[in-house]
Amino acid sequence: MFCGIMKTISLIGSTGSIGKQTLDVCRKHGIRVTALAANSNIGLLEAQAREFSVGSVCIYDEKLFGDLKSRLSDTDIKVLCGMEGLCSIAEADNVDLFVNSVVGMVGLLPTLTAINAGTDIALANKETLVAGGGLVMSSAEKKNVKIFPIDSEHSAIFQCLQGNKREQLRKIILTASGGPFFGMKKPELENVTVEQALSHPNWSMGNKITIDSATLMNKGLEFIEAHWLFGVQTENIEIIVNRESILHSAVEFNDHSVIGQMGVPDMKIPIQYAILYPERLECDVKPLSLTDCGTLTFAKPDLETFDCLSGCIEAIKRGGAYPCIVNAVNEEAVRLFLEKKISFLDIGKTVSDSLSAFGYMPADSYEDIKKAEKLAREFVKNRFE
Ligand code: MN
């Protein structure tokens, strides 16, 4: 009898960078895929659905529903669309793990739906925990649902905690690459172009997260995520820059022993760990050669230059809907920057201004979160459009 990993997953965000690599892991290790969803890349979604003979498939962009349905009319694959479709993929039957790799706050409701269905989650969608961390973690606890982080830093922290007692954890050391503009000050960042911001030194990723890495918003979101995922107070999370992106994060225990996780900067490792957990099998990445790497450097992040990072830290300290607000404001600002309507520094300025523009709002329910999100998006639109 085949005694590999007998697992079945469902996946939303299947045509993005994380989604495609998730399917590579599934191909390599014979993981079954029963349901898939993508935003708008209909050709690739169709090919994936056929290759994995899925039971259902969803295209988020409702305008493309008819096209997908006719492309798959010779199959028994159930075709869905929109948020309702994403949520039905999230609660598909007989699934061991729901992989959420969509970009943006659109991932929150599918996460809550999977939790409600009692399905464990491999989470690449940061905005889920940023906007709804309290709600998501308390719901997951109630339903005894496990959340496996896919993000490289959180996977590193999760890996470092294996075999140790969570209550003896003193501190999280969250690493950052520093992005393409490390060492620069605001005057040098005034005329940054979209193309410059899109060229990341170490990681190859989608557009939104690459801009977030350039502004350090990405690290701010990860700071908030780390707080929720590991139940660590914000004063016990230290951000350090490791320019080489070899140390993916570390933890410090009560005895001041620090355990870190290293590897080449390739998302395949954390994706595979989240999917195959607790197994460690052959992975299609280069082995790490520390001697080739030579030197690892560490530095403090520049909180004065990178307003998005300091804004996120402030937001989670204030609590309530502030993390949701800075996230939604950033999503809108990044969109406008990619459309070349605002400058690079406008992104950080808008994020930090949103903290003073809004009073405290709760984020106890999905409705609370949606309300704060809507107000935050309007704030950006009123400012620039
Ligand atoms: Mn990351």
Tab-separated table of C-alpha atoms and ligand atoms in Angstrom:
chain	number	residue	atom	x	y	z
A	1	MET	CA	0.000	0.000	0.000
A	2	PHE	CA	1.134	3.538	-0.768
A	3	CYS	CA	2.270	5.061	2.492
A	4	GLY	CA	3.067	8.618	1.426
A	5	ILE	CA	1.124	11.614	2.627
A	6	MET	CA	-2.581	10.919	2.152
A	7	LYS	CA	-4.011	14.393	2.270
A	8	THR	CA	-6.659	16.323	0.412
A	9	ILE	CA	-6.613	20.087	0.124
A	10	SER	CA	-8.729	22.890	-1.256
A	11	LEU	CA	-7.002	26.045	-2.448
A	12	ILE	CA	-8.026	29.627	-3.148
A	13	GLY	CA	-5.616	31.908	-4.990
A	14	SER	CA	-4.397	29.002	-7.135
A	15	THR	CA	-3.032	31.045	-10.051
A	16	GLY	CA	-0.907	33.380	-7.900
A	17	SER	CA	2.699	32.839	-6.919
A	18	ILE	CA	1.950	30.920	-3.682
A	19	GLY	CA	-0.939	29.034	-5.293
A	20	LYS	CA	1.187	27.755	-8.183
A	21	GLN	CA	3.941	26.640	-5.818
A	22	THR	CA	1.337	24.942	-3.597
A	23	LEU	CA	0.243	22.897	-6.611
A	24	ASP	CA	3.896	22.030	-7.354
A	25	VAL	CA	4.141	20.594	-3.832
A	26	CYS	CA	0.895	18.659	-4.406
A	27	ARG	CA	2.221	17.227	-7.703
A	28	LYS	CA	5.474	16.172	-6.122
A	29	HIS	CA	3.974	14.462	-3.096
A	30	GLY	CA	0.701	13.142	-4.511
A	31	ILE	CA	-1.543	15.442	-2.481
A	32	ARG	CA	-5.150	15.422	-3.730
A	33	VAL	CA	-6.702	18.754	-4.678
A	34	THR	CA	-10.459	18.790	-4.607
A	35	ALA	CA	-11.419	22.455	-5.027
A	36	LEU	CA	-9.691	25.479	-6.553
A	37	ALA	CA	-10.350	29.210	-6.888
A	38	ALA	CA	-8.642	32.101	-8.642
A	39	ASN	CA	-9.304	35.788	-9.163
A	40	SER	CA	-9.321	36.163	-12.965
A	41	ASN	CA	-6.700	33.972	-14.696
A	42	ILE	CA	-9.257	31.762	-16.322
A	43	GLY	CA	-6.960	29.879	-18.711
A	44	LEU	CA	-4.626	28.696	-15.985
A	45	LEU	CA	-7.497	27.927	-13.614
A	46	GLU	CA	-9.128	25.734	-16.265
A	47	ALA	CA	-5.860	23.844	-16.829
A	48	GLN	CA	-5.353	23.335	-13.080
A	49	ALA	CA	-8.935	22.154	-12.596
A	50	ARG	CA	-8.516	19.574	-15.366
A	51	GLU	CA	-5.088	18.408	-14.223
A	52	PHE	CA	-6.210	17.768	-10.634
A	53	SER	CA	-9.745	16.617	-11.628
A	54	VAL	CA	-11.228	18.813	-8.934
A	55	GLY	CA	-14.826	18.570	-7.770
A	56	SER	CA	-15.435	22.320	-7.857
A	57	VAL	CA	-13.785	25.462	-9.129
A	58	CYS	CA	-14.485	29.143	-8.503
A	59	ILE	CA	-13.624	32.282	-10.433
A	60	TYR	CA	-13.842	35.280	-8.124
A	61	ASP	CA	-14.480	37.769	-10.935
A	62	GLU	CA	-18.168	37.142	-11.632
A	63	LYS	CA	-17.928	38.505	-15.182
A	64	LEU	CA	-15.823	35.482	-16.116
A	65	PHE	CA	-18.252	32.887	-14.726
A	66	GLY	CA	-19.996	32.153	-18.050
A	67	ASP	CA	-16.708	31.763	-19.875
A	68	LEU	CA	-15.321	29.323	-17.269
A	69	LYS	CA	-18.554	27.355	-17.255
A	70	SER	CA	-18.483	26.868	-21.010
A	71	ARG	CA	-14.775	25.985	-21.003
A	72	LEU	CA	-15.499	23.204	-18.498
A	73	SER	CA	-18.850	22.110	-19.952
A	74	ASP	CA	-17.422	18.717	-21.019
A	75	THR	CA	-16.552	17.889	-17.366
A	76	ASP	CA	-18.544	17.271	-14.146
A	77	ILE	CA	-16.651	20.040	-12.367
A	78	LYS	CA	-18.978	22.327	-10.447
A	79	VAL	CA	-18.327	25.964	-11.444
A	80	LEU	CA	-18.803	28.765	-8.908
A	81	CYS	CA	-18.047	32.482	-8.697
A	82	GLY	CA	-17.721	35.470	-6.394
A	83	MET	CA	-17.359	35.549	-2.622
A	84	GLU	CA	-20.054	32.886	-2.259
A	85	GLY	CA	-17.962	30.615	-4.458
A	86	LEU	CA	-14.766	31.294	-2.494
A	87	CYS	CA	-16.571	30.414	0.716
A	88	SER	CA	-17.961	27.204	-0.704
A	89	ILE	CA	-14.421	26.200	-1.742
A	90	ALA	CA	-13.366	26.990	1.840
A	91	GLU	CA	-15.971	24.610	3.254
A	92	ALA	CA	-15.648	21.873	0.607
A	93	ASP	CA	-16.318	18.394	2.034
A	94	ASN	CA	-13.656	15.818	2.899
A	95	VAL	CA	-10.775	18.282	2.912
A	96	ASP	CA	-7.902	17.943	5.413
A	97	LEU	CA	-6.494	21.375	4.789
A	98	PHE	CA	-7.787	24.608	3.274
A	99	VAL	CA	-4.997	26.664	1.706
A	100	ASN	CA	-5.767	30.389	1.596
A	101	SER	CA	-3.356	32.225	-0.686
A	102	VAL	CA	-5.480	35.073	-1.987
A	103	VAL	CA	-4.200	38.636	-1.693
A	104	GLY	CA	-6.030	41.197	0.422
A	105	MET	CA	-8.910	41.347	2.871
A	106	VAL	CA	-11.021	39.289	0.516
A	107	GLY	CA	-9.422	36.296	2.281
A	108	LEU	CA	-11.053	36.938	5.656
A	109	LEU	CA	-14.538	35.539	5.070
A	110	PRO	CA	-13.270	32.303	3.435
A	111	THR	CA	-10.970	31.816	6.458
A	112	LEU	CA	-13.875	32.263	8.873
A	113	THR	CA	-15.954	29.882	6.747
A	114	ALA	CA	-13.267	27.169	6.862
A	115	ILE	CA	-12.977	27.591	10.636
A	116	ASN	CA	-16.719	27.219	10.966
A	117	ALA	CA	-16.547	24.005	8.935
A	118	GLY	CA	-13.810	22.735	11.282
A	119	THR	CA	-11.156	22.520	8.555
A	120	ASP	CA	-7.490	23.204	9.365
A	121	ILE	CA	-5.984	26.089	7.427
A	122	ALA	CA	-2.650	26.786	5.773
A	123	LEU	CA	-2.600	30.551	5.701
A	124	ALA	CA	-0.683	32.711	3.258
A	125	ASN	CA	-3.260	35.504	3.295
A	126	LYS	CA	-1.860	37.956	5.846
A	127	GLU	CA	-4.769	40.360	5.729
A	128	THR	CA	-6.955	37.664	7.337
A	129	LEU	CA	-5.062	37.955	10.615
A	130	VAL	CA	-4.274	41.634	10.304
A	131	ALA	CA	-7.879	42.693	9.879
A	132	GLY	CA	-9.563	40.002	11.910
A	133	GLY	CA	-6.863	38.502	14.152
A	134	GLY	CA	-8.868	38.485	17.387
A	135	LEU	CA	-11.976	37.102	15.742
A	136	VAL	CA	-10.091	34.497	13.681
A	137	MET	CA	-7.975	33.191	16.565
A	138	SER	CA	-10.855	32.966	19.033
A	139	SER	CA	-13.094	31.223	16.458
A	140	ALA	CA	-10.295	28.795	15.567
A	141	GLU	CA	-9.770	27.977	19.224
A	142	LYS	CA	-13.475	27.338	19.762
A	143	LYS	CA	-13.621	24.993	16.783
A	144	ASN	CA	-10.242	23.414	17.545
A	145	VAL	CA	-8.989	24.399	14.079
A	146	LYS	CA	-5.230	24.606	13.507
A	147	ILE	CA	-3.720	27.439	11.499
A	148	PHE	CA	-0.410	26.634	9.805
A	149	PRO	CA	1.478	29.715	8.639
A	150	ILE	CA	2.824	29.746	5.089
A	151	ASP	CA	4.614	33.077	5.318
A	152	SER	CA	8.348	32.343	5.592
A	153	GLU	CA	8.865	34.290	8.837
A	154	HIS	CA	5.886	32.779	10.630
A	155	SER	CA	6.739	29.336	9.338
A	156	ALA	CA	10.234	29.882	10.761
A	157	ILE	CA	8.805	30.856	14.166
A	158	PHE	CA	6.415	27.905	14.055
A	159	GLN	CA	9.309	25.559	13.206
A	160	CYS	CA	11.468	26.982	16.032
A	161	LEU	CA	8.674	26.314	18.520
A	162	GLN	CA	8.417	22.606	17.712
A	163	GLY	CA	9.410	20.506	20.695
A	164	ASN	CA	9.471	23.501	23.043
A	165	LYS	CA	6.906	24.809	25.495
A	166	ARG	CA	4.954	27.767	24.174
A	167	GLU	CA	4.650	29.277	27.664
A	168	GLN	CA	8.463	29.353	27.954
A	169	LEU	CA	8.772	31.540	24.865
A	170	ARG	CA	10.074	34.960	25.844
A	171	LYS	CA	10.404	36.758	22.579
A	172	ILE	CA	10.000	36.565	18.813
A	173	ILE	CA	12.735	37.871	16.538
A	174	LEU	CA	11.025	38.668	13.245
A	175	THR	CA	13.431	39.144	10.362
A	176	ALA	CA	13.051	41.548	7.449
A	177	SER	CA	15.078	41.747	4.242
A	178	GLY	CA	14.894	45.548	4.387
A	179	GLY	CA	13.552	45.630	0.820
A	180	PRO	CA	15.045	47.410	-2.207
A	181	PHE	CA	15.336	50.763	-0.399
A	182	PHE	CA	17.221	49.672	2.705
A	183	GLY	CA	19.503	52.429	3.989
A	184	MET	CA	17.708	55.215	2.111
A	185	LYS	CA	16.018	58.203	3.741
A	186	LYS	CA	12.825	59.989	2.713
A	187	PRO	CA	14.439	62.567	0.359
A	188	GLU	CA	15.970	59.721	-1.665
A	189	LEU	CA	12.600	57.975	-1.868
A	190	GLU	CA	10.641	60.933	-3.245
A	191	ASN	CA	10.890	59.930	-6.882
A	192	VAL	CA	10.796	56.153	-6.605
A	193	THR	CA	9.088	54.646	-9.648
A	194	VAL	CA	6.734	51.673	-9.762
A	195	GLU	CA	9.420	49.708	-11.616
A	196	GLN	CA	12.045	50.413	-8.923
A	197	ALA	CA	9.652	49.443	-6.155
A	198	LEU	CA	8.796	46.222	-7.971
A	199	SER	CA	12.372	44.924	-8.044
A	200	HIS	CA	12.953	43.054	-4.804
A	201	PRO	CA	16.525	41.908	-4.079
A	202	ASN	CA	15.790	38.426	-2.658
A	203	TRP	CA	12.227	37.234	-3.080
A	204	SER	CA	10.130	36.939	-6.207
A	205	MET	CA	6.481	37.593	-5.353
A	206	GLY	CA	3.234	39.127	-6.611
A	207	ASN	CA	2.946	42.915	-7.200
A	208	LYS	CA	1.027	43.895	-4.064
A	209	ILE	CA	3.374	42.125	-1.664
A	210	THR	CA	6.441	43.370	-3.533
A	211	ILE	CA	5.332	46.989	-3.031
A	212	ASP	CA	4.524	46.149	0.593
A	213	SER	CA	8.076	44.840	0.946
A	214	ALA	CA	9.493	48.075	-0.462
A	215	THR	CA	7.480	50.233	1.985
A	216	LEU	CA	8.043	47.724	4.845
A	217	MET	CA	4.244	47.541	5.174
A	218	ASN	CA	4.769	43.833	4.652
A	219	LYS	CA	6.848	43.648	7.842
A	220	GLY	CA	4.240	45.664	9.688
A	221	LEU	CA	1.523	43.240	8.603
A	222	GLU	CA	3.754	40.347	9.658
A	223	PHE	CA	4.343	41.958	13.049
A	224	ILE	CA	0.580	42.040	13.596
A	225	GLU	CA	0.224	38.479	12.299
A	226	ALA	CA	2.961	37.224	14.640
A	227	HIS	CA	1.177	38.781	17.611
A	228	TRP	CA	-2.026	36.896	16.804
A	229	LEU	CA	-0.573	33.596	15.618
A	230	PHE	CA	1.747	33.075	18.568
A	231	GLY	CA	-0.034	35.058	21.294
A	232	VAL	CA	3.023	37.219	21.971
A	233	GLN	CA	2.689	40.790	23.239
A	234	THR	CA	3.913	43.483	20.865
A	235	GLU	CA	6.753	44.564	23.193
A	236	ASN	CA	8.128	41.020	22.926
A	237	ILE	CA	8.391	41.049	19.133
A	238	GLU	CA	11.637	42.495	17.811
A	239	ILE	CA	12.101	43.235	14.131
A	240	ILE	CA	15.628	42.872	12.771
A	241	VAL	CA	16.912	43.288	9.231
A	242	ASN	CA	18.835	40.353	7.754
A	243	ARG	CA	19.762	41.607	4.299
A	244	GLU	CA	20.612	38.144	3.034
A	245	SER	CA	17.160	36.653	3.838
A	246	ILE	CA	18.813	33.486	5.120
A	247	LEU	CA	17.647	33.632	8.739
A	248	HIS	CA	13.870	33.563	8.338
A	249	SER	CA	13.122	34.432	11.983
A	250	ALA	CA	14.054	33.223	15.455
A	251	VAL	CA	12.636	32.799	18.934
A	252	GLU	CA	14.128	33.364	22.351
A	253	PHE	CA	13.156	31.233	25.335
A	254	ASN	CA	13.259	32.050	29.050
A	255	ASP	CA	16.838	30.739	29.335
A	256	HIS	CA	17.929	33.245	26.597
A	257	SER	CA	18.601	30.427	24.195
A	258	VAL	CA	17.790	31.674	20.695
A	259	ILE	CA	16.643	29.215	18.045
A	260	GLY	CA	16.429	30.368	14.442
A	261	GLN	CA	15.395	28.764	11.176
A	262	MET	CA	17.508	29.199	8.067
A	263	GLY	CA	17.269	28.234	4.434
A	264	VAL	CA	17.553	29.681	0.950
A	265	PRO	CA	14.922	32.381	0.308
A	266	ASP	CA	12.400	30.169	-1.475
A	267	MET	CA	8.729	29.956	-0.510
A	268	LYS	CA	8.606	26.271	-1.451
A	269	ILE	CA	10.051	25.336	1.954
A	270	PRO	CA	7.410	27.038	4.129
A	271	ILE	CA	4.607	26.078	1.723
A	272	GLN	CA	5.618	22.427	1.825
A	273	TYR	CA	6.033	22.463	5.613
A	274	ALA	CA	2.523	23.866	6.082
A	275	ILE	CA	1.024	21.274	3.748
A	276	LEU	CA	2.973	18.193	4.858
A	277	TYR	CA	3.286	19.100	8.572
A	278	PRO	CA	4.777	17.461	10.579
A	279	GLU	CA	6.638	15.596	7.815
A	280	ARG	CA	9.843	16.864	6.229
A	281	LEU	CA	10.299	15.402	2.785
A	282	GLU	CA	12.515	16.205	-0.199
A	283	CYS	CA	11.811	19.718	-1.484
A	284	ASP	CA	12.726	21.161	-4.889
A	285	VAL	CA	14.928	24.003	-3.659
A	286	LYS	CA	18.661	24.548	-3.551
A	287	PRO	CA	20.313	23.402	-0.321
A	288	LEU	CA	21.664	26.233	1.811
A	289	SER	CA	25.428	26.682	1.710
A	290	LEU	CA	26.449	28.899	4.610
A	291	THR	CA	29.993	29.123	3.270
A	292	ASP	CA	28.730	30.355	-0.128
A	293	CYS	CA	26.658	32.869	1.770
A	294	GLY	CA	29.721	33.900	3.798
A	295	THR	CA	28.355	36.635	6.018
A	296	LEU	CA	25.035	37.239	7.668
A	297	THR	CA	24.378	40.851	8.638
A	298	PHE	CA	21.846	42.188	11.124
A	299	ALA	CA	20.515	45.718	11.563
A	300	LYS	CA	17.667	47.624	13.180
A	301	PRO	CA	14.775	48.663	10.930
A	302	ASP	CA	14.452	52.378	10.110
A	303	LEU	CA	11.107	53.268	11.687
A	304	GLU	CA	11.428	56.958	10.845
A	305	THR	CA	11.767	56.480	7.116
A	306	PHE	CA	9.308	53.638	6.738
A	307	ASP	CA	5.983	55.050	7.971
A	308	CYS	CA	4.053	51.940	7.010
A	309	LEU	CA	6.036	49.824	9.466
A	310	SER	CA	5.717	52.261	12.364
A	311	GLY	CA	2.024	52.729	11.452
A	312	CYS	CA	1.332	49.014	11.743
A	313	ILE	CA	3.110	48.751	15.098
A	314	GLU	CA	1.104	51.696	16.399
A	315	ALA	CA	-2.119	50.185	15.016
A	316	ILE	CA	-1.770	46.853	16.812
A	317	LYS	CA	-0.769	48.596	20.037
A	318	ARG	CA	-3.971	50.649	19.872
A	319	GLY	CA	-5.990	47.551	19.010
A	320	GLY	CA	-9.613	47.396	17.873
A	321	ALA	CA	-10.083	48.072	14.174
A	322	TYR	CA	-6.848	50.062	13.740
A	323	PRO	CA	-4.958	47.162	12.124
A	324	CYS	CA	-7.870	46.653	9.735
A	325	ILE	CA	-7.857	50.380	8.925
A	326	VAL	CA	-4.137	50.658	8.159
A	327	ASN	CA	-4.368	47.517	6.057
A	328	ALA	CA	-7.322	48.710	3.969
A	329	VAL	CA	-5.766	52.168	3.587
A	330	ASN	CA	-2.564	50.533	2.381
A	331	GLU	CA	-4.421	48.305	-0.093
A	332	GLU	CA	-6.024	51.380	-1.667
A	333	ALA	CA	-2.813	53.395	-1.618
A	334	VAL	CA	-0.795	50.590	-3.226
A	335	ARG	CA	-3.410	50.268	-5.960
A	336	LEU	CA	-3.137	54.027	-6.651
A	337	PHE	CA	0.661	53.853	-6.642
A	338	LEU	CA	0.647	50.943	-9.120
A	339	GLU	CA	-1.717	53.028	-11.290
A	340	LYS	CA	0.882	55.821	-11.029
A	341	LYS	CA	-1.632	58.186	-9.422
A	342	ILE	CA	0.253	58.774	-6.163
A	343	SER	CA	3.909	58.777	-5.157
A	344	PHE	CA	5.784	56.096	-3.255
A	345	LEU	CA	5.990	58.214	-0.082
A	346	ASP	CA	2.248	58.955	-0.294
A	347	ILE	CA	1.618	55.321	0.660
A	348	GLY	CA	3.297	55.675	4.066
A	349	LYS	CA	1.968	59.164	4.632
A	350	THR	CA	-1.607	58.017	4.015
A	351	VAL	CA	-1.192	55.032	6.328
A	352	SER	CA	0.147	57.169	9.173
A	353	ASP	CA	-2.451	59.917	8.624
A	354	SER	CA	-5.220	57.325	8.866
A	355	LEU	CA	-4.196	56.632	12.464
A	356	SER	CA	-4.994	60.181	13.475
A	357	ALA	CA	-8.066	60.461	11.242
A	358	PHE	CA	-9.944	57.609	12.897
A	359	GLY	CA	-11.099	57.164	16.466
A	360	TYR	CA	-11.268	53.786	18.175
A	361	MET	CA	-13.619	51.272	16.560
A	362	PRO	CA	-14.134	47.664	17.683
A	363	ALA	CA	-13.228	44.630	15.543
A	364	ASP	CA	-15.173	41.991	17.430
A	365	SER	CA	-17.342	40.751	14.577
A	366	TYR	CA	-17.112	40.390	10.817
A	367	GLU	CA	-19.577	43.302	10.518
A	368	ASP	CA	-17.330	45.536	12.671
A	369	ILE	CA	-14.382	44.702	10.434
A	370	LYS	CA	-16.273	45.310	7.190
A	371	LYS	CA	-17.476	48.660	8.497
A	372	ALA	CA	-13.969	49.811	9.417
A	373	GLU	CA	-12.629	48.557	6.096
A	374	LYS	CA	-15.244	50.516	4.149
A	375	LEU	CA	-14.512	53.760	6.029
A	376	ALA	CA	-10.782	53.269	5.537
A	377	ARG	CA	-11.128	52.766	1.778
A	378	GLU	CA	-13.343	55.865	1.545
A	379	PHE	CA	-10.704	57.840	3.429
A	380	VAL	CA	-8.153	57.100	0.694
A	381	LYS	CA	-10.598	57.713	-2.151
A	382	ASN	CA	-11.693	61.077	-0.724
A	383	ARG	CA	-8.084	62.077	-0.376
A	384	PHE	CA	-6.875	61.302	-3.884
A	385	GLU	CA	-9.808	60.662	-6.246
B	1	MN	MN	7.141	37.100	4.751
